[in-house]
PDB file of C-alpha atoms and ligand atoms in Angstrom:
ATOM      1  CA  MET A   1     -18.859 -41.819  28.940  1.00  0.00           C
ATOM      2  CA  HIS A   2     -21.178 -42.625  31.301  1.00  0.00           C
ATOM      3  CA  HIS A   3     -24.286 -45.016  31.143  1.00  0.00           C
ATOM      4  CA  THR A   4     -27.496 -44.317  33.331  1.00  0.00           C
ATOM      5  CA  SER A   5     -31.353 -44.849  32.836  1.00  0.00           C
ATOM      6  CA  LEU A   6     -33.479 -42.763  31.057  1.00  0.00           C
ATOM      7  CA  GLY A   7     -35.245 -41.195  34.060  1.00  0.00           C
ATOM      8  CA  ARG A   8     -38.949 -39.837  34.462  1.00  0.00           C
ATOM      9  CA  ASP A   9     -38.909 -37.790  31.055  1.00  0.00           C
ATOM     10  CA  GLY A  10     -37.731 -40.488  29.160  1.00  0.00           C
ATOM     11  CA  PRO A  11     -41.058 -41.013  27.207  1.00  0.00           C
ATOM     12  CA  GLU A  12     -41.094 -37.257  26.328  1.00  0.00           C
ATOM     13  CA  ARG A  13     -37.493 -37.535  25.439  1.00  0.00           C
ATOM     14  CA  LEU A  14     -37.872 -40.511  22.958  1.00  0.00           C
ATOM     15  CA  ALA A  15     -41.175 -38.683  21.263  1.00  0.00           C
ATOM     16  CA  ALA A  16     -38.729 -35.889  20.389  1.00  0.00           C
ATOM     17  CA  ILE A  17     -36.367 -38.481  18.561  1.00  0.00           C
ATOM     18  CA  LYS A  18     -37.476 -39.061  14.762  1.00  0.00           C
ATOM     19  CA  LEU A  19     -36.424 -42.730  14.891  1.00  0.00           C
ATOM     20  CA  PHE A  20     -39.011 -43.153  17.538  1.00  0.00           C
ATOM     21  CA  ALA A  21     -41.762 -40.807  16.429  1.00  0.00           C
ATOM     22  CA  GLU A  22     -43.977 -43.366  15.366  1.00  0.00           C
ATOM     23  CA  LEU A  23     -44.260 -45.550  18.295  1.00  0.00           C
ATOM     24  CA  SER A  24     -47.438 -45.106  20.519  1.00  0.00           C
ATOM     25  CA  GLY A  25     -47.424 -43.438  23.730  1.00  0.00           C
ATOM     26  CA  GLY A  26     -47.582 -46.647  25.996  1.00  0.00           C
ATOM     27  CA  GLN A  27     -44.648 -48.014  23.407  1.00  0.00           C
ATOM     28  CA  ARG A  28     -42.632 -45.059  24.431  1.00  0.00           C
ATOM     29  CA  GLN A  29     -43.125 -45.692  28.093  1.00  0.00           C
ATOM     30  CA  MET A  30     -42.339 -49.272  28.020  1.00  0.00           C
ATOM     31  CA  LEU A  31     -39.104 -48.235  26.101  1.00  0.00           C
ATOM     32  CA  ALA A  32     -38.161 -45.497  28.443  1.00  0.00           C
ATOM     33  CA  ARG A  33     -38.025 -48.058  31.086  1.00  0.00           C
ATOM     34  CA  LEU A  34     -35.601 -50.380  29.333  1.00  0.00           C
ATOM     35  CA  LEU A  35     -33.448 -48.073  27.397  1.00  0.00           C
ATOM     36  CA  ASP A  36     -30.485 -46.299  28.962  1.00  0.00           C
ATOM     37  CA  GLU A  37     -28.592 -43.076  28.198  1.00  0.00           C
ATOM     38  CA  LEU A  38     -25.010 -42.445  27.618  1.00  0.00           C
ATOM     39  CA  THR A  39     -23.383 -39.041  28.299  1.00  0.00           C
ATOM     40  CA  ALA A  40     -19.724 -38.281  26.528  1.00  0.00           C
ATOM     41  CA  ASP A  41     -17.530 -35.129  27.244  1.00  0.00           C
ATOM     42  CA  LEU A  42     -16.069 -33.119  24.201  1.00  0.00           C
ATOM     43  CA  GLY A  43     -13.232 -35.076  22.495  1.00  0.00           C
ATOM     44  CA  GLU A  44     -14.317 -38.294  24.003  1.00  0.00           C
ATOM     45  CA  GLN A  45     -14.276 -41.424  21.200  1.00  0.00           C
ATOM     46  CA  VAL A  46     -17.731 -43.204  21.589  1.00  0.00           C
ATOM     47  CA  VAL A  47     -16.930 -46.043  19.140  1.00  0.00           C
ATOM     48  CA  ARG A  48     -13.630 -46.801  17.634  1.00  0.00           C
ATOM     49  CA  GLU A  49     -12.616 -47.953  14.447  1.00  0.00           C
ATOM     50  CA  GLY A  50     -11.689 -51.805  14.430  1.00  0.00           C
ATOM     51  CA  GLU A  51     -13.072 -52.758  17.672  1.00  0.00           C
ATOM     52  CA  PHE A  52     -16.009 -54.898  18.282  1.00  0.00           C
ATOM     53  CA  GLY A  53     -19.275 -53.030  19.443  1.00  0.00           C
ATOM     54  CA  HIS A  54     -22.236 -54.231  20.902  1.00  0.00           C
ATOM     55  CA  GLU A  55     -23.978 -50.759  21.313  1.00  0.00           C
ATOM     56  CA  PHE A  56     -26.562 -48.853  18.845  1.00  0.00           C
ATOM     57  CA  LEU A  57     -26.437 -45.114  19.861  1.00  0.00           C
ATOM     58  CA  VAL A  58     -29.212 -42.648  18.706  1.00  0.00           C
ATOM     59  CA  ILE A  59     -27.840 -38.779  19.522  1.00  0.00           C
ATOM     60  CA  GLU A  60     -30.415 -36.598  21.947  1.00  0.00           C
ATOM     61  CA  GLN A  61     -27.719 -33.834  22.215  1.00  0.00           C
ATOM     62  CA  GLY A  62     -24.736 -32.265  20.973  1.00  0.00           C
ATOM     63  CA  THR A  63     -22.746 -33.149  18.125  1.00  0.00           C
ATOM     64  CA  ALA A  64     -20.248 -35.755  17.152  1.00  0.00           C
ATOM     65  CA  ASP A  65     -17.340 -36.538  14.193  1.00  0.00           C
ATOM     66  CA  VAL A  66     -17.263 -39.629  12.176  1.00  0.00           C
ATOM     67  CA  PHE A  67     -13.601 -40.905  11.389  1.00  0.00           C
ATOM     68  CA  GLN A  68     -12.191 -43.260   9.060  1.00  0.00           C
ATOM     69  CA  ASN A  69      -8.666 -43.856   8.988  1.00  0.00           C
ATOM     70  CA  GLY A  70      -8.182 -40.538  10.544  1.00  0.00           C
ATOM     71  CA  GLU A  71     -10.109 -38.632   8.079  1.00  0.00           C
ATOM     72  CA  ARG A  72     -13.494 -36.934   8.760  1.00  0.00           C
ATOM     73  CA  ILE A  73     -16.312 -38.153   6.809  1.00  0.00           C
ATOM     74  CA  ASN A  74     -19.165 -36.993   8.560  1.00  0.00           C
ATOM     75  CA  THR A  75     -20.770 -34.868  11.344  1.00  0.00           C
ATOM     76  CA  LEU A  76     -23.365 -35.958  13.272  1.00  0.00           C
ATOM     77  CA  GLY A  77     -26.025 -34.170  15.451  1.00  0.00           C
ATOM     78  CA  PRO A  78     -29.498 -34.786  17.328  1.00  0.00           C
ATOM     79  CA  GLY A  79     -31.490 -37.098  16.079  1.00  0.00           C
ATOM     80  CA  ASP A  80     -28.763 -39.074  14.110  1.00  0.00           C
ATOM     81  CA  PHE A  81     -27.892 -42.488  15.035  1.00  0.00           C
ATOM     82  CA  PHE A  82     -24.741 -44.724  14.600  1.00  0.00           C
ATOM     83  CA  GLY A  83     -23.185 -48.060  15.343  1.00  0.00           C
ATOM     84  CA  GLU A  84     -25.873 -50.087  13.428  1.00  0.00           C
ATOM     85  CA  MET A  85     -23.448 -51.653  11.345  1.00  0.00           C
ATOM     86  CA  ALA A  86     -21.408 -53.811  13.472  1.00  0.00           C
ATOM     87  CA  ILE A  87     -24.488 -54.967  15.079  1.00  0.00           C
ATOM     88  CA  LEU A  88     -26.315 -55.572  11.601  1.00  0.00           C
ATOM     89  CA  GLU A  89     -23.228 -57.337  10.105  1.00  0.00           C
ATOM     90  CA  ASP A  90     -22.723 -59.681  12.941  1.00  0.00           C
ATOM     91  CA  GLY A  91     -19.152 -60.033  14.141  1.00  0.00           C
ATOM     92  CA  VAL A  92     -17.721 -57.246  11.869  1.00  0.00           C
ATOM     93  CA  PRO A  93     -15.888 -54.601  13.422  1.00  0.00           C
ATOM     94  CA  ARG A  94     -16.789 -50.920  13.649  1.00  0.00           C
ATOM     95  CA  SER A  95     -16.320 -49.313  10.592  1.00  0.00           C
ATOM     96  CA  ALA A  96     -15.525 -45.706  11.714  1.00  0.00           C
ATOM     97  CA  THR A  97     -14.534 -43.823  14.971  1.00  0.00           C
ATOM     98  CA  VAL A  98     -17.161 -41.542  16.246  1.00  0.00           C
ATOM     99  CA  ILE A  99     -15.659 -38.585  18.695  1.00  0.00           C
ATOM    100  CA  ALA A 100     -18.166 -36.099  20.461  1.00  0.00           C
ATOM    101  CA  THR A 101     -17.275 -32.490  19.453  1.00  0.00           C
ATOM    102  CA  THR A 102     -19.408 -30.985  22.440  1.00  0.00           C
ATOM    103  CA  PRO A 103     -20.776 -32.446  25.285  1.00  0.00           C
ATOM    104  CA  LEU A 104     -22.987 -35.396  23.962  1.00  0.00           C
ATOM    105  CA  ARG A 105     -26.034 -37.088  25.287  1.00  0.00           C
ATOM    106  CA  ALA A 106     -27.070 -40.024  23.410  1.00  0.00           C
ATOM    107  CA  ILE A 107     -29.869 -42.907  23.867  1.00  0.00           C
ATOM    108  CA  ALA A 108     -27.855 -46.400  24.017  1.00  0.00           C
ATOM    109  CA  LEU A 109     -29.377 -49.712  23.057  1.00  0.00           C
ATOM    110  CA  THR A 110     -27.646 -53.118  23.235  1.00  0.00           C
ATOM    111  CA  ALA A 111     -27.252 -54.886  20.098  1.00  0.00           C
ATOM    112  CA  ARG A 112     -29.891 -57.431  21.233  1.00  0.00           C
ATOM    113  CA  PHE A 113     -32.306 -54.619  21.796  1.00  0.00           C
ATOM    114  CA  MET A 114     -31.756 -53.073  18.683  1.00  0.00           C
ATOM    115  CA  ARG A 115     -32.464 -55.855  16.484  1.00  0.00           C
ATOM    116  CA  GLU A 116     -35.417 -56.612  18.566  1.00  0.00           C
ATOM    117  CA  MET A 117     -36.726 -53.321  18.218  1.00  0.00           C
ATOM    118  CA  ARG A 118     -36.247 -53.595  14.252  1.00  0.00           C
ATOM    119  CA  ASP A 119     -37.767 -56.681  14.016  1.00  0.00           C
ATOM    120  CA  ARG A 120     -40.774 -55.417  16.162  1.00  0.00           C
ATOM    121  CA  TRP A 121     -41.044 -51.683  14.161  1.00  0.00           C
ATOM    122  CA  PRO A 122     -41.209 -51.829  10.796  1.00  0.00           C
ATOM    123  CA  SER A 123     -40.814 -47.930  10.706  1.00  0.00           C
ATOM    124  CA  ILE A 124     -37.814 -47.971  12.762  1.00  0.00           C
ATOM    125  CA  GLY A 125     -36.148 -51.298  11.202  1.00  0.00           C
ATOM    126  CA  GLU A 126     -36.488 -49.147   7.819  1.00  0.00           C
ATOM    127  CA  GLN A 127     -34.860 -46.042   8.888  1.00  0.00           C
ATOM    128  CA  ILE A 128     -32.030 -48.279  10.620  1.00  0.00           C
ATOM    129  CA  ASP A 129     -31.725 -49.907   7.317  1.00  0.00           C
ATOM    130  CA  HIS A 130     -31.516 -47.035   5.242  1.00  0.00           C
ATOM    131  CA  ALA A 131     -29.070 -45.357   7.146  1.00  0.00           C
ATOM    132  CA  ALA A 132     -26.811 -48.568   7.201  1.00  0.00           C
ATOM    133  CA  ALA A 133     -27.092 -48.746   3.353  1.00  0.00           C
ATOM    134  CA  VAL A 134     -26.298 -45.117   2.792  1.00  0.00           C
ATOM    135  CA  HIS A 135     -23.256 -45.585   5.309  1.00  0.00           C
ATOM    136  CA  ARG A 136     -22.218 -48.864   3.346  1.00  0.00           C
ATOM    137  CA  GLU A 137     -22.465 -47.003   0.116  1.00  0.00           C
ATOM    138  CA  SER A 138     -20.629 -44.104   0.858  1.00  0.00           C
ATOM    139  CA  ASP A 139     -17.992 -46.178   2.544  1.00  0.00           C
ATOM    140  CA  ALA A 140     -17.325 -48.387  -0.464  1.00  0.00           C
ATOM    141  CA  ARG A 141     -16.924 -45.660  -2.668  1.00  0.00           C
ATOM    142  CA  ARG A 142     -14.525 -43.987  -0.572  1.00  0.00           C
ATOM    143  CA  ALA A 143     -12.613 -47.342  -0.221  1.00  0.00           C
ATOM    144  CA  ALA A 144     -12.836 -47.406  -4.095  1.00  0.00           C
ATOM    145  CA  GLY A 145     -10.815 -44.071  -3.953  1.00  0.00           C
ATOM    146  CA  SER A 146     -13.394 -42.041  -5.964  1.00  0.00           C
TER     147      SER A 146
HETATM  148  P1  CMP B   8     -20.734 -49.113  13.317  1.00  0.00           P
HETATM  149  O1  CMP B   8     -19.656 -49.801  11.842  1.00  0.00           O
HETATM  150  O2  CMP B   8     -21.167 -50.049  14.071  1.00  0.00           O
HETATM  151  O3  CMP B   8     -19.500 -48.133  13.932  1.00  0.00           O
HETATM  152  C1  CMP B   8     -19.088 -47.061  13.262  1.00  0.00           C
HETATM  153  C2  CMP B   8     -20.378 -46.031  12.738  1.00  0.00           C
HETATM  154  O4  CMP B   8     -20.303 -45.199  11.989  1.00  0.00           O
HETATM  155  C3  CMP B   8     -20.966 -47.056  11.946  1.00  0.00           C
HETATM  156  O5  CMP B   8     -21.521 -48.403  12.245  1.00  0.00           O
HETATM  157  C4  CMP B   8     -22.183 -46.116  11.249  1.00  0.00           C
HETATM  158  O6  CMP B   8     -23.268 -45.967  12.179  1.00  0.00           O
HETATM  159  C5  CMP B   8     -21.364 -45.024  11.391  1.00  0.00           C
HETATM  160  N1  CMP B   8     -20.837 -44.591   9.773  1.00  0.00           N
HETATM  161  C6  CMP B   8     -19.993 -45.294   9.191  1.00  0.00           C
HETATM  162  N2  CMP B   8     -19.488 -44.695   7.837  1.00  0.00           N
HETATM  163  C7  CMP B   8     -20.581 -43.667   7.840  1.00  0.00           C
HETATM  164  C8  CMP B   8     -20.606 -42.491   7.033  1.00  0.00           C
HETATM  165  N3  CMP B   8     -20.322 -42.521   5.755  1.00  0.00           N
HETATM  166  N4  CMP B   8     -21.466 -41.376   7.535  1.00  0.00           N
HETATM  167  C9  CMP B   8     -21.981 -41.427   8.826  1.00  0.00           C
HETATM  168  N5  CMP B   8     -21.641 -42.477   9.427  1.00  0.00           N
HETATM  169  C10 CMP B   8     -21.177 -43.485   9.483  1.00  0.00           C
END
């Protein structure tokens, strides 16, 4: 996996991602200077179940599979994000493993930055909280064996 800064076309790239769609041009310009991109090769583990996590990822290009206890539970693609649970539930380890199923490009946010963005921009906070609730519920259902 490789981290680099977003580069000149960062604001336009952010505009194409639903999570960031409601930000103004100026806000996207500011964000683009602060965020990193992460690239991963096919087959690479981006987050690992049971480890501590400090990063939130929004897929820009490519796809990834989500595994729990070795079982594939979901497939993610452009616009989907992951890694929010360990950050929202401070100190709780990663709930799943996420593996790139194509070369992957994602926007990477530190835990601190994700929390700040969630507090500052309600449209983003709601999307993150909604996804976390959906994931938590489906994981609980699976754990209950139904
Ligand atoms: P986190 O627990 O930080 O790291 C693993 C991530 O996998 C988790 O955050 C969610 O973003 C994601 N995840 C967990 N459960 C599901 C699910 N049922 N469907 C899709 N993504 C999930």
